[in-house]
Amino acid sequence: MSRLVLLVNPNKVHPPIAPYALDVLTTALEDDGFEVEVLDLTFRRDDWKACLHEYFAERSPMLVGVTVRNTDTVYAFEQRPFVGEHREIITEIRRHTDAPVVGGGIGFSTMPFALVEYFGIDYGVKGPGEKILCELAAAVAEGRDTAGIPGLIRNTARGAVRVPPAVLTVRHGKPQPAEATGQFEPRVWQVDRLSVYRRRSGVPRRVDNLEYYRRGGLGSILTKNGCAYRCSHCVEPDAKGTRYGQRELASVVDEMESLAAQGILDQHTTDSEFNLSIAHAKNLLREIVRRRHADPDNPLNQLRLWVYCQPSPFDEEFADLLAAAGCRGVNVGSDHIRPEVLSGWKVTEKGGTYYTFADTERLVRLCHERGILTMVEALFGMPGETPETVRACVDAFMALDATVTGFSLGLRLFPYTPMGIDIAERCAGVRTVPGLQSNTADGPIVLKPLRMCASPAEYERQFMFDEHGNFRLVCYFSPDLLPDPARAADPAERWHGAVTDLWALIDPADHHRVMLPTVEGMSEHDNNYADNPFLTSLGGLGYTGAFWSHWRGREEIMRKAREAAAQSSHLPTPV
């Protein structure tokens, strides 16, 4: 039987983001002796059907994997789903092949049971997929039953069900109960922590990392998987795992060196947060610095590193190491300044807060002293948010004088975030919770907790679809941001006034250094990533690095983009 595995990237959103997961999966499958090919539809989004037809006319894979990076824009004022497009692509794949299809990816992992059933696929993987996918590929190649593959989600006559992983169900020789959904499990056992993930450029039917860099301005690097914290809005501890799967330091830096040698000099960490598990992060930076000093010709000497961080831990030694390793920018998710808002939101596994605003002030100062750019982000609209807490946060964040300050409003809710779980419990299937909102809701949003649902798929579906199967992306906004909080139960409420009020708090002279939420027709600039004209212009004009590092110059960049577009429209058509 064929040992060919096809991996498909269905993401049509631009600016393009390289499907890093497919490089990880390709590495694992190749190491296990499988032939692997990648079909990347990001650069064929206008003729993706022809792309699929061309491929399957020549090739017959035994297994097809589809990665879902995002279920939607996760932007509360747009609420644009992607899974409908993904299902259309998967349906077309099924038309061309009888090979089983398996889904995975970080977006997929936020609601894997519902998506296995919605896509009509055979299998799914929640969390890191490299080890489970290799076991699945081996079973398919050998004609074995897949019912014993730990962690695999199978589409059965009873719906989507998960094979409990033995590593979690037997401890000290005694059986332990396994959560049917796999929620809030440590997933270190799913991670390949030793390999150097092979990153390629210009190789047919592989991820073309250099092309992504040319069009999107960044390469990606993972130093560890998972997150041990429990921030109430965040999907990552559940989707990626509640313990850190730290990769071998030499393997990570070998991978970074390989990317730099290919000309991919701007590299961004994709960890949940780079500075959590700070000792591992410091040791990684030390290895980069060691190699830079040991060999002047090492491509890491040209590295421009960009990282996500939390405000703490972040000390002078860490800042020095970042600077020495070539870090150009730190994006810090500070989110707020008010303790009463952060309490119960930005917390550790045990429920304690782990930073104050003084930590954010210190981080910005340490970075600026070393010439490192900073973006500080705030998220408004969580429970307890009022116009007064918004004003206090805006004033404090603007006083930081970060390179860029980003303000977001409203939260997309997902099934297994602590906040999503809590609100479903409060609804209890019989009432709404003030603040629940969806642009397509035709009545009050009433959720059911998992214990009241017939299956995990039923529980997950209600965060994406209404009872008729129509898209209804569930979001949350603090009702106290409305002039009349009683309107928070009205499905027609849009919180647009809160956006206008937020803009009014910013001096127009500071607009060049601020990202603000927008509603349609309000401004040509917003901080939504998907198909953003400013971001796509950056790639077209050859800018590299984190997009926010160019935000202050966006007026000039957009002018150049318009001039380039006008010039190209006057070029003669090739014969």
XYZ file of C-alpha atoms in Angstrom:
575
model
C 0.000 0.000 0.000
C 1.073 3.593 -0.624
C 2.850 5.326 2.258
C 2.116 8.795 0.905
C 0.560 11.290 3.324
C -0.845 14.550 1.971
C -0.972 17.593 4.262
C -3.281 20.433 3.198
C -3.273 24.069 4.280
C -6.758 25.489 3.532
C -6.021 28.967 4.908
C -6.897 31.640 2.332
C -6.263 34.654 4.573
C -3.602 37.198 3.633
C -1.073 38.411 4.581
C 0.050 34.801 4.511
C 1.266 33.052 7.649
C 3.391 29.956 7.073
C 1.682 26.740 8.236
C 4.453 25.880 10.693
C 2.515 22.847 11.924
C 2.911 21.191 8.528
C 6.709 21.421 8.795
C 6.509 19.800 12.232
C 4.249 17.019 10.944
C 6.348 16.516 7.814
C 9.471 16.075 9.939
C 7.827 13.466 12.168
C 6.266 11.523 9.288
C 9.481 11.505 7.242
C 11.425 10.293 10.263
C 8.946 7.406 10.505
C 9.520 6.444 6.878
C 6.485 8.021 5.217
C 6.475 10.011 2.000
C 4.942 13.422 2.649
C 3.606 16.106 0.330
C 2.079 19.489 1.132
C -0.699 21.165 -0.802
C -0.716 24.811 0.218
C -3.833 26.662 -0.908
C -2.823 30.018 0.569
C -1.127 31.002 -2.683
C -3.826 29.320 -4.796
C -6.837 30.793 -3.035
C -8.426 32.017 -6.264
C -8.127 28.677 -8.067
C -7.989 26.193 -5.204
C -10.377 23.764 -6.908
C -8.084 23.541 -9.924
C -5.150 23.031 -7.565
C -6.873 20.062 -5.919
C -7.888 18.615 -9.289
C -4.328 18.863 -10.615
C -2.909 17.152 -7.555
C -5.312 14.231 -7.325
C -5.075 13.616 -11.071
C -1.446 12.636 -10.438
C -1.238 11.430 -6.846
C -3.101 8.981 -4.589
C -2.286 9.551 -0.917
C -3.273 6.951 1.659
C -4.083 9.632 4.266
C -4.947 13.344 4.096
C -4.304 15.775 6.949
C -5.898 19.233 7.062
C -4.672 21.961 9.402
C -7.071 24.572 10.800
C -5.113 27.471 12.255
C -8.144 29.666 12.975
C -11.854 28.915 13.117
C -12.613 32.610 12.544
C -11.030 36.060 12.820
C -11.486 36.038 16.634
C -12.366 39.725 16.196
C -15.518 40.622 18.108
C -16.631 43.377 15.731
C -16.210 41.371 12.530
C -17.124 37.792 13.509
C -16.023 36.305 10.202
C -15.954 32.483 10.235
C -13.428 30.472 8.231
C -14.696 26.948 8.871
C -17.344 27.206 6.154
C -14.601 27.732 3.567
C -12.605 24.913 5.126
C -15.561 22.530 4.860
C -15.988 23.425 1.199
C -12.339 22.533 0.594
C -12.594 19.283 2.565
C -15.742 18.315 0.653
C -13.847 18.815 -2.603
C -10.964 16.699 -1.292
C -13.412 13.909 -0.436
C -14.754 14.108 -3.981
C -11.279 13.301 -5.318
C -10.128 10.594 -2.895
C -11.382 7.828 -0.629
C -8.383 8.262 1.679
C -9.312 8.983 5.307
C -9.069 12.628 6.359
C -7.765 13.845 9.723
C -8.061 17.401 11.046
C -5.875 19.271 13.502
C -4.294 22.611 14.355
C -4.712 25.176 17.105
C -8.045 26.474 15.787
C -9.341 22.952 15.264
C -8.322 22.077 18.829
C -10.640 24.711 20.301
C -13.698 22.675 19.213
C -12.394 19.394 17.764
C -15.442 17.176 18.269
C -17.813 19.644 16.631
C -15.441 20.162 13.699
C -14.900 16.440 13.090
C -18.665 16.153 12.679
C -19.142 19.459 10.817
C -16.388 18.687 8.307
C -17.538 15.076 7.980
C -13.979 13.801 8.393
C -12.768 10.500 9.778
C -10.403 11.641 12.511
C -9.219 14.601 14.535
C -6.358 15.486 16.858
C -6.599 17.891 19.765
C -3.302 19.583 20.554
C 0.148 18.768 19.132
C -0.350 16.209 16.391
C 3.016 14.814 15.389
C 3.018 11.611 17.444
C -0.674 10.802 17.066
C -0.533 11.407 13.306
C 2.432 9.053 12.914
C 0.536 6.324 14.762
C -2.520 6.928 12.608
C -0.482 6.811 9.398
C 1.111 3.534 10.470
C -2.293 2.008 11.260
C -3.726 3.078 7.895
C -0.674 1.797 6.005
C -0.844 -1.563 7.770
C -4.627 -1.890 7.665
C -4.904 -1.910 11.459
C -7.833 -0.754 13.573
C -7.417 2.840 14.751
C -9.527 2.362 17.883
C -6.470 1.906 20.073
C -4.533 5.039 19.080
C -4.218 7.171 22.230
C -5.648 10.674 21.938
C -7.181 10.150 18.492
C -10.690 11.510 17.921
C -12.696 9.112 15.759
C -15.904 9.794 13.851
C -18.103 6.832 14.766
C -21.758 5.878 14.550
C -22.069 7.467 18.013
C -20.487 10.690 16.785
C -16.997 11.988 17.485
C -15.323 10.131 20.361
C -11.779 10.237 21.711
C -9.487 7.349 22.569
C -8.297 8.021 26.149
C -4.501 8.314 26.299
C -3.066 5.585 28.526
C -0.332 7.918 29.728
C -3.027 9.913 31.527
C -5.436 7.133 32.500
C -2.982 4.943 34.414
C -0.924 6.445 37.234
C 1.105 4.519 39.765
C -0.351 1.358 38.246
C -3.932 2.381 39.019
C -6.663 3.396 36.559
C -7.585 7.086 36.566
C -10.718 8.668 35.084
C -10.117 10.384 31.739
C -12.049 13.465 30.662
C -13.974 12.621 27.482
C -13.076 15.924 25.852
C -9.425 15.885 26.901
C -9.846 19.365 28.346
C -7.034 20.856 30.415
C -4.725 17.883 30.023
C -0.942 17.977 29.955
C 0.006 17.193 26.353
C 3.767 16.909 26.699
C 3.491 13.280 25.586
C 2.141 14.500 22.223
C 5.137 16.771 21.487
C 8.293 15.859 19.563
C 10.763 17.717 21.758
C 14.013 16.348 20.311
C 13.885 16.759 16.534
C 15.116 19.665 14.472
C 11.975 20.506 12.516
C 12.920 20.645 8.846
C 12.101 24.028 7.325
C 12.379 24.202 3.557
C 12.142 26.831 0.852
C 11.576 26.418 -2.876
C 10.985 22.648 -2.652
C 7.958 21.441 -4.641
C 5.045 20.206 -2.532
C 6.527 21.430 0.717
C 5.902 24.549 2.774
C 7.838 27.344 1.052
C 9.082 29.279 4.065
C 11.023 31.868 2.078
C 7.990 32.702 -0.054
C 5.956 33.214 3.102
C 8.701 35.459 4.436
C 8.746 37.510 1.255
C 4.995 38.003 1.359
C 4.370 38.082 5.111
C 7.610 39.400 6.580
C 8.169 36.830 9.331
C 9.339 33.311 9.991
C 8.032 31.296 12.940
C 9.867 29.410 15.665
C 8.508 27.271 18.507
C 10.613 26.801 21.645
C 7.991 25.028 23.773
C 4.399 23.856 23.590
C 1.646 24.378 26.140
C 0.916 26.859 28.925
C 0.693 26.243 32.672
C -1.395 29.370 33.346
C -5.212 29.681 33.371
C -6.092 33.095 31.947
C -9.864 32.995 31.691
C -10.090 34.195 28.074
C -7.337 32.018 26.596
C -7.712 28.793 24.585
C -4.070 27.717 24.723
C -3.782 25.789 28.029
C -6.631 23.557 26.881
C -5.732 23.370 23.186
C -1.958 23.003 23.600
C -1.737 21.444 27.058
C -1.348 22.521 30.664
C 2.358 21.715 31.020
C 5.331 22.964 29.038
C 6.671 20.619 26.412
C 10.098 22.238 26.208
C 12.051 21.501 23.054
C 15.722 20.580 23.062
C 17.600 23.886 22.971
C 20.135 22.833 20.341
C 17.318 21.619 18.080
C 15.507 24.948 18.285
C 18.624 26.986 17.550
C 19.625 24.630 14.718
C 16.214 25.313 13.206
C 16.604 29.072 13.632
C 20.028 28.892 12.017
C 18.575 26.942 9.092
C 15.880 29.574 8.554
C 18.424 32.398 8.719
C 20.641 30.602 6.198
C 17.658 30.562 3.818
C 17.356 34.338 4.175
C 14.533 34.280 6.737
C 16.075 36.748 9.154
C 12.993 38.008 11.010
C 11.794 35.174 13.240
C 8.887 35.361 15.686
C 8.306 32.989 18.579
C 5.029 31.077 18.449
C 5.064 29.923 22.085
C 2.009 30.870 24.103
C 4.388 33.335 25.785
C 8.162 33.220 25.357
C 9.082 34.313 28.894
C 6.892 31.842 30.763
C 9.261 29.069 31.818
C 11.891 31.791 31.984
C 14.925 29.547 32.633
C 14.332 27.698 29.363
C 13.954 30.996 27.489
C 17.175 32.388 28.954
C 19.128 29.254 28.086
C 17.850 29.405 24.524
C 18.998 33.014 24.193
C 22.393 32.090 25.650
C 22.820 29.431 22.964
C 21.983 31.941 20.224
C 24.489 34.407 21.687
C 27.149 31.691 21.996
C 26.835 30.749 18.334
C 26.852 34.373 17.202
C 30.082 35.022 19.097
C 31.734 31.734 18.101
C 31.420 32.292 14.351
C 31.190 35.743 12.726
C 29.827 34.082 9.579
C 26.995 32.291 11.359
C 23.703 33.474 9.804
C 22.336 33.966 13.331
C 24.414 37.146 13.453
C 21.809 38.628 11.111
C 18.863 37.343 13.168
C 16.086 39.773 14.041
C 14.070 38.133 16.804
C 10.504 39.088 17.758
C 8.804 37.634 20.834
C 5.490 37.447 22.678
C 5.790 37.987 26.434
C 3.764 38.490 29.564
C 4.754 41.401 31.844
C 6.400 39.019 34.304
C 8.861 37.372 34.692
C 11.081 39.896 32.878
C 14.308 40.990 34.574
C 17.451 42.845 33.504
C 19.310 39.638 32.677
C 16.511 38.549 30.356
C 16.459 41.959 28.669
C 20.245 41.821 28.199
C 20.020 38.349 26.671
C 17.237 39.417 24.308
C 19.329 42.341 23.089
C 22.454 40.196 22.687
C 20.486 37.588 20.700
C 19.266 40.195 18.212
C 15.763 40.805 19.547
C 14.110 43.712 17.744
C 10.714 43.762 19.415
C 8.638 42.517 22.347
C 4.844 42.245 22.145
C 3.506 42.211 25.702
C -0.029 41.148 26.584
C -0.476 43.338 29.650
C -4.251 43.613 29.000
C -5.187 45.953 31.873
C -4.020 47.854 34.941
C -6.938 47.524 37.357
C -6.518 44.681 39.898
C -10.278 44.220 40.217
C -10.484 43.533 36.464
C -7.372 41.327 36.265
C -8.286 39.280 39.342
C -9.745 35.986 38.199
C -8.733 36.771 34.589
C -4.941 36.798 34.200
C -4.115 34.041 36.674
C -1.917 31.050 37.394
C -3.181 27.486 37.559
C -3.966 28.058 41.246
C -5.896 31.252 40.538
C -3.419 33.902 41.682
C -2.499 36.967 39.643
C 1.097 36.991 38.474
C 1.893 40.592 37.588
C 0.997 44.203 38.272
C 1.168 47.264 36.062
C 4.567 48.049 37.579
C 5.863 44.938 35.777
C 4.646 46.329 32.454
C 6.299 49.677 33.170
C 9.551 47.902 33.966
C 9.428 45.752 30.831
C 8.921 48.761 28.567
C 11.734 50.659 30.282
C 14.185 47.743 30.091
C 13.431 47.224 26.415
C 13.714 50.880 25.468
C 17.034 51.190 27.298
C 18.346 48.427 25.022
C 16.834 49.688 21.783
C 14.135 46.997 21.666
C 10.751 48.066 20.283
C 7.619 47.351 22.299
C 3.956 46.814 21.625
C 1.713 46.838 24.693
C -1.791 45.426 24.306
C -4.953 45.961 26.335
C -8.201 44.023 26.093
C -11.348 45.864 27.160
C -14.788 44.461 27.818
C -14.128 41.675 30.315
C -16.484 41.229 33.297
C -16.339 44.247 35.589
C -15.186 46.636 32.849
C -16.710 50.118 33.088
C -16.050 53.421 31.300
C -13.994 54.426 34.350
C -11.730 51.354 34.214
C -11.257 51.855 30.471
C -10.213 55.477 30.981
C -7.771 54.547 33.754
C -6.176 51.884 31.569
C -5.922 54.141 28.512
C -4.276 56.915 30.522
C -1.733 54.545 32.069
C -0.917 52.706 28.849
C -0.475 55.899 26.841
C 1.911 57.231 29.500
C 4.179 54.228 28.879
C 5.160 55.640 25.481
C 5.531 52.162 24.017
C 6.378 51.994 20.327
C 2.764 50.994 19.694
C -0.179 50.562 22.037
C -3.018 48.305 20.938
C -6.527 48.520 22.376
C -9.075 45.786 21.649
C -12.689 45.608 22.745
C -14.805 42.502 23.199
C -13.923 38.843 23.491
C -14.652 35.860 21.282
C -15.765 33.024 23.574
C -14.639 29.424 23.064
C -15.948 26.211 24.660
C -12.993 25.307 26.874
C -11.729 28.649 28.093
C -12.429 29.102 31.809
C -14.713 32.014 30.943
C -16.612 30.034 28.305
C -17.111 27.158 30.739
C -18.269 29.519 33.500
C -20.764 31.398 31.324
C -22.241 28.145 30.008
C -22.733 27.019 33.619
C -24.402 30.316 34.507
C -26.738 30.027 31.530
C -27.566 26.429 32.516
C -29.582 26.047 29.327
C -32.413 28.249 30.626
C -31.196 31.865 30.710
C -28.833 34.243 28.981
C -25.951 36.048 30.653
C -25.829 39.816 30.069
C -22.978 40.610 27.724
C -23.316 37.577 25.445
C -23.497 38.838 21.876
C -23.390 37.677 18.270
C -23.999 39.745 15.164
C -26.166 36.975 13.710
C -28.174 36.064 16.824
C -31.933 36.363 16.381
C -32.688 36.035 20.082
C -31.014 35.863 23.498
C -27.996 33.528 23.542
C -28.573 30.664 25.969
C -25.729 28.181 26.403
C -25.706 24.767 28.041
C -22.815 23.426 30.128
C -21.077 20.271 28.970
C -22.816 18.173 31.636
C -26.209 19.038 30.113
C -25.189 18.211 26.530
C -25.550 14.841 24.851
C -21.969 14.963 23.542
C -18.860 17.150 23.450
C -19.771 18.062 19.863
C -23.151 19.431 20.970
C -21.473 21.508 23.676
C -18.858 22.931 21.298
C -21.270 23.676 18.443
C -23.255 26.276 20.382
C -20.230 28.600 20.489
C -20.098 28.682 16.658
C -23.604 27.784 15.430
C -27.201 28.406 16.458
C -29.779 25.647 16.871
C -30.543 25.760 13.130
C -26.921 25.216 12.123
C -26.360 28.816 11.033
C -23.190 30.634 12.026
C -23.514 32.418 15.369
C -20.090 33.285 16.749
C -20.549 33.929 20.472
C -18.760 36.951 21.930
C -18.796 38.815 25.226
C -18.781 42.525 26.092
C -19.124 43.943 29.580
C -22.717 45.182 29.955
C -21.425 48.019 32.141
C -19.951 49.663 29.029
C -23.463 50.413 27.775
C -25.372 53.556 28.794
C -28.231 51.209 29.699
C -26.783 47.864 30.898
C -30.228 46.285 30.508
C -29.694 46.419 26.741
C -26.935 43.822 27.101
C -29.521 41.043 26.692
C -30.732 42.470 23.371
C -29.249 40.490 20.441
C -29.370 43.659 18.328
C -26.930 45.467 20.642
C -23.522 46.041 19.024
C -21.519 48.071 21.612
C -20.600 50.549 18.854
C -20.941 53.412 21.310
C -18.161 51.907 23.423
C -15.864 52.020 20.385
C -16.646 55.694 19.807
C -16.045 56.420 23.492
C -12.674 54.655 23.344
C -11.560 56.706 20.348
C -12.572 59.871 22.202
C -10.098 59.042 24.975
C -7.118 59.221 22.589
C -5.579 62.549 21.633
C -5.573 62.696 17.794
C -1.896 63.662 18.024
C -1.257 60.142 19.388
C -3.188 58.220 16.728
C 0.045 57.361 14.907
C 1.145 55.140 17.818
C -2.170 53.529 18.719
C -4.195 50.645 17.300
C -7.896 50.981 18.001
C -10.931 48.809 17.298
C -13.203 50.025 14.530
C -16.654 49.408 13.185
C -17.393 49.473 9.477
C -16.927 52.896 7.918
C -15.213 54.383 10.967
C -11.582 54.288 9.811
C -9.383 52.692 7.176
C -7.084 51.480 9.963
C -7.916 48.726 12.437
C -6.110 45.938 14.267
C -7.857 42.988 12.631
C -5.298 40.782 10.881
C -7.339 39.039 8.200
C -6.977 40.618 4.738
C -5.991 43.940 6.291
C -4.969 46.417 3.533
C -2.117 47.867 5.585
C -0.676 44.450 6.384
C -0.941 43.170 2.828
C 0.730 46.394 1.653
C 3.704 45.727 3.927
C 4.453 42.436 2.196
C 3.946 43.889 -1.252
C 6.444 46.655 -0.541
C 9.063 44.324 0.948
C 8.785 45.271 4.618
C 9.795 42.584 7.108
C 9.469 42.110 10.847
C 6.461 42.313 13.148
C 3.767 44.342 11.413
C 3.260 46.596 14.435
C 6.857 47.810 14.179
C 5.797 49.689 11.021
C 2.499 51.006 12.405
C 3.768 54.519 13.112
C 4.663 54.913 9.443
C 1.423 53.503 8.074
C 0.267 56.705 6.337
C 3.455 56.831 4.263
C 3.345 53.080 3.647
C -0.242 53.240 2.395
C 0.701 56.153 0.126
C 3.519 54.067 -1.374
C 1.136 51.134 -1.806
C -1.373 53.302 -3.685
C 1.374 54.648 -5.931
C 2.657 51.136 -6.630
C -0.866 49.938 -7.448
C -1.451 52.880 -9.781
C 1.864 52.296 -11.515
C 1.215 48.584 -12.027
C -2.228 49.308 -13.475
C -0.564 51.299 -16.269
C 1.945 48.605 -17.202
C 1.359 46.875 -20.554
C -0.210 43.439 -20.374
C 2.334 40.667 -21.188
C 1.692 38.984 -24.528
